[in-house]
Amino acid sequence: MPATSERIASLDTYDIRFPTSRELDGSDAMNPDPDYSAAYVVLRTTEGGDEGHGFTFTIGRGNDVQVAAIGALRDHVVGRSVAALCADPGSLSRDLVGDSQLRWLGPEKGVMHMAVGAVVNAVWDLAAKRAGKPLWRFLADADPGWLVSQVDFRYLTDTLTPDEALELLRRGRQGAGDRAAALVHRGYPAYTTSPGWLGYSDEKLTRLARQAVDEGFTQIKLKVGADLDDDIRRCRAARAAVGPDIRMAVDANQRWGVEEAVAWTRALAEFDPYWIEEPTSPDDILGHAAIRRGVHPVRVATGEHVQNRIVFKQLLQAGAVDVLQLDSARVAGVNENLAVLLLAAKFGVPVCPHAGGVGLCELVQHLAMFDYVALTGTTENRVIEYVDHLHQHFLDPVVVTGGHYRAPASPGFSAAMKQTSIDTYTYPHGTFWAADAARAAAAAPAATAAGAPGQDTEVPA
Amino acid sequence: MPATSERIASLDTYDIRFPTSRELDGSDAMNPDPDYSAAYVVLRTTEGGDEGHGFTFTIGRGNDVQVAAIGALRDHVVGRSVAALCADPGSLSRDLVGDSQLRWLGPEKGVMHMAVGAVVNAVWDLAAKRAGKPLWRFLADADPGWLVSQVDFRYLTDTLTPDEALELLRRGRQGAGDRAAALVHRGYPAYTTSPGWLGYSDEKLTRLARQAVDEGFTQIKLKVGADLDDDIRRCRAARAAVGPDIRMAVDANQRWGVEEAVAWTRALAEFDPYWIEEPTSPDDILGHAAIRRGVHPVRVATGEHVQNRIVFKQLLQAGAVDVLQLDSARVAGVNENLAVLLLAAKFGVPVCPHAGGVGLCELVQHLAMFDYVALTGTTENRVIEYVDHLHQHFLDPVVVTGGHYRAPASPGFSAAMKQTSIDTYTYPHGTFWAADAARAAAAAPAATAAGAPGQDTEVPA
């Protein structure tokens, strides 16, 4: 129980970047060479002890801009009562989203909105730690009326009212204790994207796809969208490797316009793709609806780049998605994701969260597990994305065995990175990047002579 | 004609803020105390001479984040051939929008997208200066095929193809010479928001509304949405002041949800509002469509916060708007606004640009004038917003007389601020802000004693 005089003493930010582009991990049709990064925030209190950790995921350049945006929220946070914050994270969420001057930079989208998400998630991490529970259980144990109070219904009430949300949460509480026990026993279903990165050879794809099945996954995912002939060849190889009973999703990462999305997806239909993910711009609600009509029975999935609850609302209103892929660090944190989960529950659309990157698996598992235990009560047709990258940098990394996420037991949101990882990968002065710059400087005269000045972290051909 | 060896030598940024909150200029239901600001960029070349100026408009806090985002684009710009840039600004626009790592921060929205807009607009400023023409004429004189090449059709081709765009531009060229002459002679119709800020007294509102009519304006605009009784009283006073024949628009600045927007607008219908502007979230395409059905015959207008061409496309597809209010500095600059103008032209929806703030009138007049001269060929039901604020800081300020914008004659995009204004209002070290901080520091002990620590630029009660 925090002392009533305890305040937030500091909001510290870190620009952390991992050189993932060098291995083509994470390569897809729109993101050929990501350096998985975190704009990371730590809230410390006047009494010491538990800290709140949160972050925004980015893929390299611009992580400094994201860090600056988080810093712009500092004055809203430092000095606040820890007890009041933990009792009502929504009050901070509303203040951050509603800052009338900062709001102009969105509103409720992009860099500024993701910064709000990082800070709000750090507060939930702190609140769950202070309650001594992993976040999923902290949420599942919460009073339904209190959960409703944590949601910003502005721009939602034509579709979801507070009373409807309360009813959904009250129904969700029935049997929650049994489901929590089942979750701890069995875990939550996962699918894996690890085999399907676009930069991988067919041999590596096939090998990793077989391995995924051996490990107990019942769904894999392949990146598509750069070249149709390549996609046909890769889908054929993957389908042959996993057999007819494993679900195989494909992901275009926003590569196409509407007509192209329909044509391309139809051309892959013979390989029985389970869903086509991000076929076009995440902003194109009506486009997704048209694509869904055009590619049936292939399902349409999107959400990792959907900017806020208002766009999710419309994707559901327009019947534009079969699968909703919320992301833990794209919208304004847990509070807005509660709204998204409630919207999906009302429409009966399964949520299969986006994960991967750095730390996204660690965060989002809590939201899906809460949804199962205390909202929709089911994992049918629901899977959390899993990518086996960078978990070693976290203090409480995800555990995935037998194709299932194991329920976290440690208090908090599983967001905290190891201090050694922070020290090593902070950009540009952490030990890895400083050494990298020294190597580049030593090699520079040769590179210039070879006619390649100004290149930085290019992927080797 | 630039030397072929001429390159962009530098991209310099400035955080410029004007203390407008102290006079309640610009106050509305969502933005009670804006400090009108510009994240300002100057491109200088290796040969000196003409510079390219551009900016993003913000309302205060966070302008530093916007400046950081513009700085993140520096490496894409510095070192480029000036001749190549001026011959094809679209090549830079595509590189900036398409930077695969920075794209993650949007995509194509918010802080990062506005930063692209500032830089792209600075390139157009430079290109028009080098051509010796004001931007509106530079665009109107351009080859239709070249203009089509400047548009990014990604995510648009289900609605607008390059061939359709070419046809619209070719038709627009017929009679363009006569319309250019008419424009220079008569100007372009304006409307004024100056009377209607929410923080103004009824007396000031009435006086400024009468004055607007006396000055030749045929349309005014009032801010609404904070309190219905106040709005009814203010609309009645304004309607009485201007008489029945002046168009009176009302603007809610995103204050409402869908049902509230319909109910509130209907409650104001007796005062014959010409349009209801930003009734709800700019992201709510389906919400605007529902509101439009609910408030007919009052028109629905939005656009100043619409993030990109993809959302504009859908607002038109869904029949959600009667009036499209593009903004010069919200989307990715002239290139994306060409797409928006073409979409509006295809759907026959009039464009009435958003302006005001700082410098937005200066920029957007060029886009509306190009639209009249060489695209839609008409000013019927079209007006550019005008607010008489802060023009004195610009080297080539707008001239509005008799309710019309006069066509700019100076080469460029009218974006350049006076050096003295930059020096005075750069935050926090410009002379105004340094003196302000010194005043605040001197007054601080008294303020603390009065129990108001930590307040900064509050509006006097």
CSV table of C-alpha atoms in Angstrom, one decimal, chain B residues 100-434:
chain,number,residue,atom,x,y,z
B,100,SER,CA,10.6,2.3,-44.0
B,101,GLN,CA,11.8,2.9,-40.5
B,102,LEU,CA,10.2,6.4,-40.0
B,103,ARG,CA,7.0,5.1,-41.6
B,104,TRP,CA,6.4,3.0,-38.5
B,105,LEU,CA,5.8,6.2,-36.5
B,106,GLY,CA,2.6,6.9,-38.6
B,107,PRO,CA,2.1,5.5,-41.1
B,108,GLU,CA,1.3,8.7,-42.9
B,109,LYS,CA,-0.2,10.5,-39.9
B,110,GLY,CA,0.5,12.7,-37.0
B,111,VAL,CA,3.9,14.2,-36.1
B,112,MET,CA,6.0,12.4,-38.6
B,113,HIS,CA,3.6,13.0,-41.5
B,114,MET,CA,3.3,16.7,-40.7
B,115,ALA,CA,7.1,16.9,-40.6
B,116,VAL,CA,7.2,15.5,-44.1
B,117,GLY,CA,4.7,18.2,-45.1
B,118,ALA,CA,6.9,21.0,-43.7
B,119,VAL,CA,10.0,19.8,-45.7
B,120,VAL,CA,8.1,19.0,-48.9
B,121,ASN,CA,6.4,22.4,-48.8
B,122,ALA,CA,9.8,24.0,-48.3
B,123,VAL,CA,11.0,22.3,-51.5
B,124,TRP,CA,7.9,23.7,-53.4
B,125,ASP,CA,8.7,27.1,-52.0
B,126,LEU,CA,12.2,26.8,-53.4
B,127,ALA,CA,11.1,25.4,-56.7
B,128,ALA,CA,8.5,28.2,-57.2
B,129,LYS,CA,11.1,30.9,-56.3
B,130,ARG,CA,13.6,29.4,-58.8
B,131,ALA,CA,10.9,29.5,-61.4
B,132,GLY,CA,10.2,33.2,-60.5
B,133,LYS,CA,6.5,32.5,-59.9
B,134,PRO,CA,4.1,32.4,-57.0
B,135,LEU,CA,3.3,28.8,-56.2
B,136,TRP,CA,-0.3,29.0,-57.5
B,137,ARG,CA,0.9,30.1,-60.9
B,138,PHE,CA,3.8,27.7,-60.9
B,139,LEU,CA,1.2,24.9,-60.4
B,140,ALA,CA,-1.3,26.3,-62.8
B,141,ASP,CA,1.3,26.6,-65.6
B,142,ALA,CA,2.6,23.1,-65.0
B,143,ASP,CA,2.1,20.3,-67.6
B,144,PRO,CA,-0.9,18.1,-66.5
B,145,GLY,CA,1.2,15.0,-67.0
B,146,TRP,CA,3.9,16.3,-64.7
B,147,LEU,CA,1.3,17.2,-62.1
B,148,VAL,CA,0.0,13.7,-62.2
B,149,SER,CA,3.6,12.4,-61.7
B,150,GLN,CA,3.7,14.4,-58.5
B,151,VAL,CA,0.8,12.5,-56.9
B,152,ASP,CA,1.2,9.3,-54.9
B,153,PHE,CA,-1.7,7.1,-56.0
B,154,ARG,CA,-0.9,4.3,-53.5
B,155,TYR,CA,-4.2,3.4,-51.8
B,156,LEU,CA,-6.2,5.7,-54.2
B,157,THR,CA,-6.6,3.7,-57.4
B,158,ASP,CA,-9.9,2.1,-56.4
B,159,THR,CA,-11.3,5.6,-56.5
B,160,LEU,CA,-9.0,7.8,-58.6
B,161,THR,CA,-6.6,6.5,-61.3
B,162,PRO,CA,-3.7,8.5,-62.8
B,163,ASP,CA,-5.6,8.5,-66.1
B,164,GLU,CA,-8.7,10.1,-64.5
B,165,ALA,CA,-6.5,12.6,-62.8
B,166,LEU,CA,-4.8,13.5,-66.1
B,167,GLU,CA,-8.2,14.0,-67.7
B,168,LEU,CA,-9.4,16.3,-64.8
B,169,LEU,CA,-6.2,18.4,-65.2
B,170,ARG,CA,-6.4,18.6,-68.9
B,171,ARG,CA,-10.0,19.8,-68.7
B,172,GLY,CA,-8.9,22.2,-66.0
B,173,ARG,CA,-6.4,23.8,-68.3
B,174,GLN,CA,-9.1,25.0,-70.7
B,175,GLY,CA,-9.6,28.7,-70.1
B,176,ALA,CA,-6.9,28.8,-67.4
B,177,GLY,CA,-5.3,31.9,-68.8
B,178,ASP,CA,-8.6,33.9,-68.5
B,179,ARG,CA,-9.2,32.6,-65.0
B,180,ALA,CA,-5.7,33.6,-64.0
B,181,ALA,CA,-6.4,37.1,-65.2
B,182,ALA,CA,-9.7,37.2,-63.4
B,183,LEU,CA,-8.1,36.0,-60.2
B,184,VAL,CA,-5.5,38.7,-60.3
B,185,HIS,CA,-8.3,41.2,-60.9
B,186,ARG,CA,-10.9,40.0,-58.4
B,187,GLY,CA,-9.1,37.8,-55.9
B,188,TYR,CA,-10.5,34.7,-54.3
B,189,PRO,CA,-13.5,34.8,-51.9
B,190,ALA,CA,-12.7,34.6,-48.2
B,191,TYR,CA,-14.7,34.1,-45.1
B,192,THR,CA,-13.7,35.2,-41.6
B,193,THR,CA,-13.5,33.4,-38.3
B,194,SER,CA,-12.2,36.5,-36.4
B,195,PRO,CA,-15.6,37.4,-34.8
B,196,GLY,CA,-16.4,34.0,-33.5
B,197,TRP,CA,-13.8,32.8,-31.0
B,198,LEU,CA,-15.4,31.2,-28.0
B,199,GLY,CA,-13.5,33.4,-25.5
B,200,TYR,CA,-15.0,36.6,-26.9
B,201,SER,CA,-17.8,38.5,-25.2
B,202,ASP,CA,-21.2,38.9,-27.0
B,203,GLU,CA,-20.4,42.5,-27.5
B,204,LYS,CA,-17.1,41.8,-29.2
B,205,LEU,CA,-18.7,39.1,-31.3
B,206,THR,CA,-21.5,41.4,-32.5
B,207,ARG,CA,-19.1,44.2,-33.2
B,208,LEU,CA,-16.7,42.1,-35.1
B,209,ALA,CA,-19.5,40.4,-37.1
B,210,ARG,CA,-20.9,43.7,-38.2
B,211,GLN,CA,-17.4,44.8,-39.1
B,212,ALA,CA,-16.9,41.7,-41.2
B,213,VAL,CA,-20.0,42.5,-43.2
B,214,ASP,CA,-18.9,46.1,-43.6
B,215,GLU,CA,-15.5,44.9,-44.9
B,216,GLY,CA,-17.2,42.8,-47.7
B,217,PHE,CA,-17.3,39.3,-46.2
B,218,THR,CA,-20.3,37.2,-47.2
B,219,GLN,CA,-19.6,34.5,-44.7
B,220,ILE,CA,-18.5,34.4,-41.1
B,221,LYS,CA,-17.9,31.5,-38.7
B,222,LEU,CA,-18.7,31.0,-35.0
B,223,LYS,CA,-17.1,28.5,-32.6
B,224,VAL,CA,-19.7,26.4,-30.8
B,225,GLY,CA,-19.8,23.2,-28.7
B,226,ALA,CA,-18.9,24.2,-25.1
B,227,ASP,CA,-22.4,25.1,-23.8
B,228,LEU,CA,-25.6,24.9,-25.8
B,229,ASP,CA,-27.4,27.8,-24.1
B,230,ASP,CA,-24.3,30.0,-24.8
B,231,ASP,CA,-24.3,28.8,-28.4
B,232,ILE,CA,-27.9,29.6,-28.9
B,233,ARG,CA,-27.4,33.1,-27.5
B,234,ARG,CA,-24.3,33.8,-29.5
B,235,CYS,CA,-25.8,32.4,-32.8
B,236,ARG,CA,-28.9,34.6,-32.2
B,237,ALA,CA,-26.7,37.7,-31.6
B,238,ALA,CA,-24.5,37.0,-34.6
B,239,ARG,CA,-27.5,36.3,-36.9
B,240,ALA,CA,-29.1,39.5,-35.8
B,241,ALA,CA,-25.9,41.4,-36.4
B,242,VAL,CA,-25.3,40.2,-39.9
B,243,GLY,CA,-28.8,39.7,-41.2
B,244,PRO,CA,-30.3,36.8,-43.1
B,245,ASP,CA,-28.2,36.9,-46.3
B,246,ILE,CA,-24.7,36.4,-44.8
B,247,ARG,CA,-23.6,32.8,-44.5
B,248,MET,CA,-22.9,31.8,-40.9
B,249,ALA,CA,-20.9,28.6,-40.4
B,250,VAL,CA,-20.5,27.0,-37.0
B,251,ASP,CA,-17.5,25.0,-35.8
B,252,ALA,CA,-17.5,22.4,-33.0
B,253,ASN,CA,-13.8,21.5,-33.2
B,254,GLN,CA,-14.5,17.8,-32.7
B,255,ARG,CA,-16.3,18.3,-29.4
B,256,TRP,CA,-19.1,15.8,-29.9
B,257,GLY,CA,-20.0,12.2,-30.4
B,258,VAL,CA,-22.3,11.3,-33.3
B,259,GLU,CA,-25.7,11.6,-31.5
B,260,GLU,CA,-24.8,14.7,-29.7
B,261,ALA,CA,-23.6,16.3,-32.9
B,262,VAL,CA,-26.9,15.7,-34.5
B,263,ALA,CA,-29.0,17.0,-31.6
B,264,TRP,CA,-26.8,20.1,-31.0
B,265,THR,CA,-26.7,21.1,-34.6
B,266,ARG,CA,-30.5,20.7,-34.9
B,267,ALA,CA,-30.9,22.9,-31.9
B,268,LEU,CA,-29.0,25.6,-33.7
B,269,ALA,CA,-30.8,25.1,-37.0
B,270,GLU,CA,-33.2,28.0,-36.4
B,271,PHE,CA,-30.2,30.4,-37.0
B,272,ASP,CA,-29.6,28.9,-40.4
B,273,PRO,CA,-26.0,27.7,-40.0
B,274,TYR,CA,-24.4,27.2,-43.4
B,275,TRP,CA,-22.2,24.3,-42.3
B,276,ILE,CA,-21.4,22.5,-39.1
B,277,GLU,CA,-17.6,22.0,-39.0
B,278,GLU,CA,-15.7,19.2,-37.3
B,279,PRO,CA,-18.8,17.9,-35.5
B,280,THR,CA,-16.9,14.9,-34.2
B,281,SER,CA,-13.5,13.1,-34.5
B,282,PRO,CA,-11.8,13.7,-37.8
B,283,ASP,CA,-11.2,9.9,-37.9
B,284,ASP,CA,-14.9,9.0,-37.8
B,285,ILE,CA,-15.8,8.7,-41.4
B,286,LEU,CA,-18.9,6.7,-40.8
B,287,GLY,CA,-19.8,9.0,-38.0
B,288,HIS,CA,-19.7,12.1,-40.3
B,289,ALA,CA,-21.9,10.2,-42.8
B,290,ALA,CA,-24.4,9.5,-40.1
B,291,ILE,CA,-24.3,13.2,-38.9
B,292,ARG,CA,-24.7,14.4,-42.4
B,293,ARG,CA,-27.9,12.3,-42.8
B,294,GLY,CA,-29.1,13.7,-39.4
B,295,VAL,CA,-28.6,17.4,-39.8
B,296,HIS,CA,-29.6,18.0,-43.4
B,297,PRO,CA,-30.0,20.6,-44.8
B,298,VAL,CA,-27.1,21.9,-42.7
B,299,ARG,CA,-23.9,21.0,-44.5
B,300,VAL,CA,-21.2,19.0,-42.9
B,301,ALA,CA,-17.6,20.2,-43.2
B,302,THR,CA,-14.3,18.7,-42.0
B,303,GLY,CA,-10.7,18.3,-43.0
B,304,GLU,CA,-8.2,20.5,-41.0
B,305,HIS,CA,-7.3,17.5,-38.9
B,306,VAL,CA,-7.8,14.8,-41.6
B,307,GLN,CA,-4.5,13.0,-41.6
B,308,ASN,CA,-4.0,12.0,-45.2
B,309,ARG,CA,-5.5,11.4,-48.7
B,310,ILE,CA,-6.7,7.9,-47.6
B,311,VAL,CA,-9.2,9.4,-45.1
B,312,PHE,CA,-10.2,12.1,-47.5
B,313,LYS,CA,-10.9,9.4,-50.1
B,314,GLN,CA,-13.2,7.6,-47.7
B,315,LEU,CA,-15.0,10.8,-46.6
B,316,LEU,CA,-15.9,11.3,-50.2
B,317,GLN,CA,-16.7,7.7,-50.9
B,318,ALA,CA,-19.0,7.5,-47.9
B,319,GLY,CA,-20.8,10.8,-48.8
B,320,ALA,CA,-19.8,12.1,-45.4
B,321,VAL,CA,-19.0,15.7,-46.3
B,322,ASP,CA,-20.6,18.6,-48.2
B,323,VAL,CA,-17.5,20.8,-47.8
B,324,LEU,CA,-13.8,19.6,-47.8
B,325,GLN,CA,-11.5,21.7,-45.7
B,326,LEU,CA,-8.0,20.7,-46.6
B,327,ASP,CA,-5.1,22.2,-44.6
B,328,SER,CA,-1.7,23.2,-46.1
B,329,ALA,CA,0.4,21.8,-43.3
B,330,ARG,CA,-1.4,18.8,-41.9
B,331,VAL,CA,-0.8,16.3,-44.7
B,332,ALA,CA,2.5,15.6,-46.5
B,333,GLY,CA,2.7,18.9,-48.3
B,334,VAL,CA,1.7,20.1,-51.8
B,335,ASN,CA,2.0,16.6,-53.4
B,336,GLU,CA,-0.5,15.0,-51.1
B,337,ASN,CA,-2.8,18.1,-51.4
B,338,LEU,CA,-2.8,17.7,-55.1
B,339,ALA,CA,-4.2,14.3,-54.6
B,340,VAL,CA,-6.9,15.7,-52.2
B,341,LEU,CA,-7.8,18.5,-54.7
B,342,LEU,CA,-8.1,15.9,-57.5
B,343,LEU,CA,-10.3,13.6,-55.3
B,344,ALA,CA,-12.6,16.5,-54.4
B,345,ALA,CA,-12.8,17.5,-58.1
B,346,LYS,CA,-13.8,14.0,-59.1
B,347,PHE,CA,-16.6,13.9,-56.5
B,348,GLY,CA,-17.7,17.5,-57.2
B,349,VAL,CA,-17.3,18.5,-53.5
B,350,PRO,CA,-16.2,22.1,-53.0
B,351,VAL,CA,-12.9,22.7,-51.2
B,352,CYS,CA,-13.0,25.5,-48.6
B,353,PRO,CA,-9.5,25.4,-47.1
B,354,HIS,CA,-8.8,25.7,-43.4
B,355,ALA,CA,-6.6,28.6,-42.5
B,356,GLY,CA,-5.8,30.8,-39.6
B,357,GLY,CA,-3.2,29.8,-37.0
B,358,VAL,CA,0.1,31.2,-38.0
B,359,GLY,CA,1.0,31.2,-41.7
B,360,LEU,CA,-1.8,28.8,-42.8
B,361,CYS,CA,-3.6,31.6,-44.8
B,362,GLU,CA,-0.3,32.4,-46.5
B,363,LEU,CA,0.2,28.9,-47.7
B,364,VAL,CA,-3.3,27.6,-48.5
B,365,GLN,CA,-4.3,30.5,-50.7
B,366,HIS,CA,-1.9,29.1,-53.3
B,367,LEU,CA,-3.7,25.7,-53.4
B,368,ALA,CA,-7.2,27.2,-53.7
B,369,MET,CA,-6.1,29.6,-56.4
B,370,PHE,CA,-4.5,26.7,-58.4
B,371,ASP,CA,-7.7,24.7,-58.0
B,372,TYR,CA,-9.7,27.6,-59.4
B,373,VAL,CA,-7.4,28.5,-62.3
B,374,ALA,CA,-6.4,25.0,-63.5
B,375,LEU,CA,-8.5,22.3,-62.0
B,376,THR,CA,-12.2,22.9,-61.1
B,377,GLY,CA,-12.4,26.3,-62.8
B,378,THR,CA,-14.8,27.8,-60.3
B,379,THR,CA,-15.1,29.6,-57.0
B,380,GLU,CA,-18.8,28.9,-56.6
B,381,ASN,CA,-19.6,27.9,-53.0
B,382,ARG,CA,-15.8,28.0,-52.3
B,383,VAL,CA,-14.2,30.3,-49.8
B,384,ILE,CA,-10.8,30.3,-48.0
B,385,GLU,CA,-10.9,30.8,-44.3
B,386,TYR,CA,-9.4,34.0,-43.1
B,387,VAL,CA,-8.2,35.0,-39.7
B,388,ASP,CA,-6.5,38.3,-39.1
B,389,HIS,CA,-3.7,37.1,-36.9
B,390,LEU,CA,0.0,37.1,-37.0
B,391,HIS,CA,0.4,38.1,-40.7
B,392,GLN,CA,2.8,40.8,-39.7
B,393,HIS,CA,5.5,38.2,-39.1
B,394,PHE,CA,5.6,37.2,-42.8
B,395,LEU,CA,7.7,38.6,-45.6
B,396,ASP,CA,4.9,38.2,-48.1
B,397,PRO,CA,1.7,38.4,-46.0
B,398,VAL,CA,-1.7,37.7,-47.4
B,399,VAL,CA,-3.7,40.7,-48.5
B,400,VAL,CA,-7.5,40.4,-48.0
B,401,THR,CA,-9.6,43.3,-49.1
B,402,GLY,CA,-13.3,43.5,-49.9
B,403,GLY,CA,-13.7,39.9,-48.6
B,404,HIS,CA,-11.3,38.5,-51.1
B,405,TYR,CA,-7.7,37.2,-51.0
B,406,ARG,CA,-5.6,39.0,-53.5
B,407,ALA,CA,-3.5,36.7,-55.6
B,408,PRO,CA,0.1,36.7,-54.4
B,409,ALA,CA,2.6,38.0,-57.0
B,410,SER,CA,6.0,37.3,-55.3
B,411,PRO,CA,7.8,34.1,-56.2
B,412,GLY,CA,7.4,31.2,-53.9
B,413,PHE,CA,4.9,29.8,-51.3
B,414,SER,CA,4.6,32.9,-49.1
B,415,ALA,CA,6.0,30.8,-46.3
B,416,ALA,CA,9.0,32.9,-45.1
B,417,MET,CA,8.8,34.6,-41.8
B,418,LYS,CA,10.7,37.8,-41.0
B,419,GLN,CA,14.1,37.2,-39.3
B,420,THR,CA,13.2,39.6,-36.5
B,421,SER,CA,10.1,37.6,-35.7
B,422,ILE,CA,12.1,34.4,-35.7
B,423,ASP,CA,14.7,35.9,-33.4
B,424,THR,CA,12.0,37.3,-31.0
B,425,TYR,CA,9.7,34.3,-30.8
B,426,THR,CA,12.0,31.3,-30.9
B,427,TYR,CA,11.3,29.2,-27.9
B,428,PRO,CA,12.7,29.3,-25.2
B,429,HIS,CA,15.7,31.5,-26.0
B,430,GLY,CA,14.3,34.2,-28.3
B,431,THR,CA,14.1,37.7,-26.8
B,432,PHE,CA,10.4,37.5,-26.0
B,433,TRP,CA,10.5,34.2,-24.2
B,434,ALA,CA,13.8,34.9,-22.4
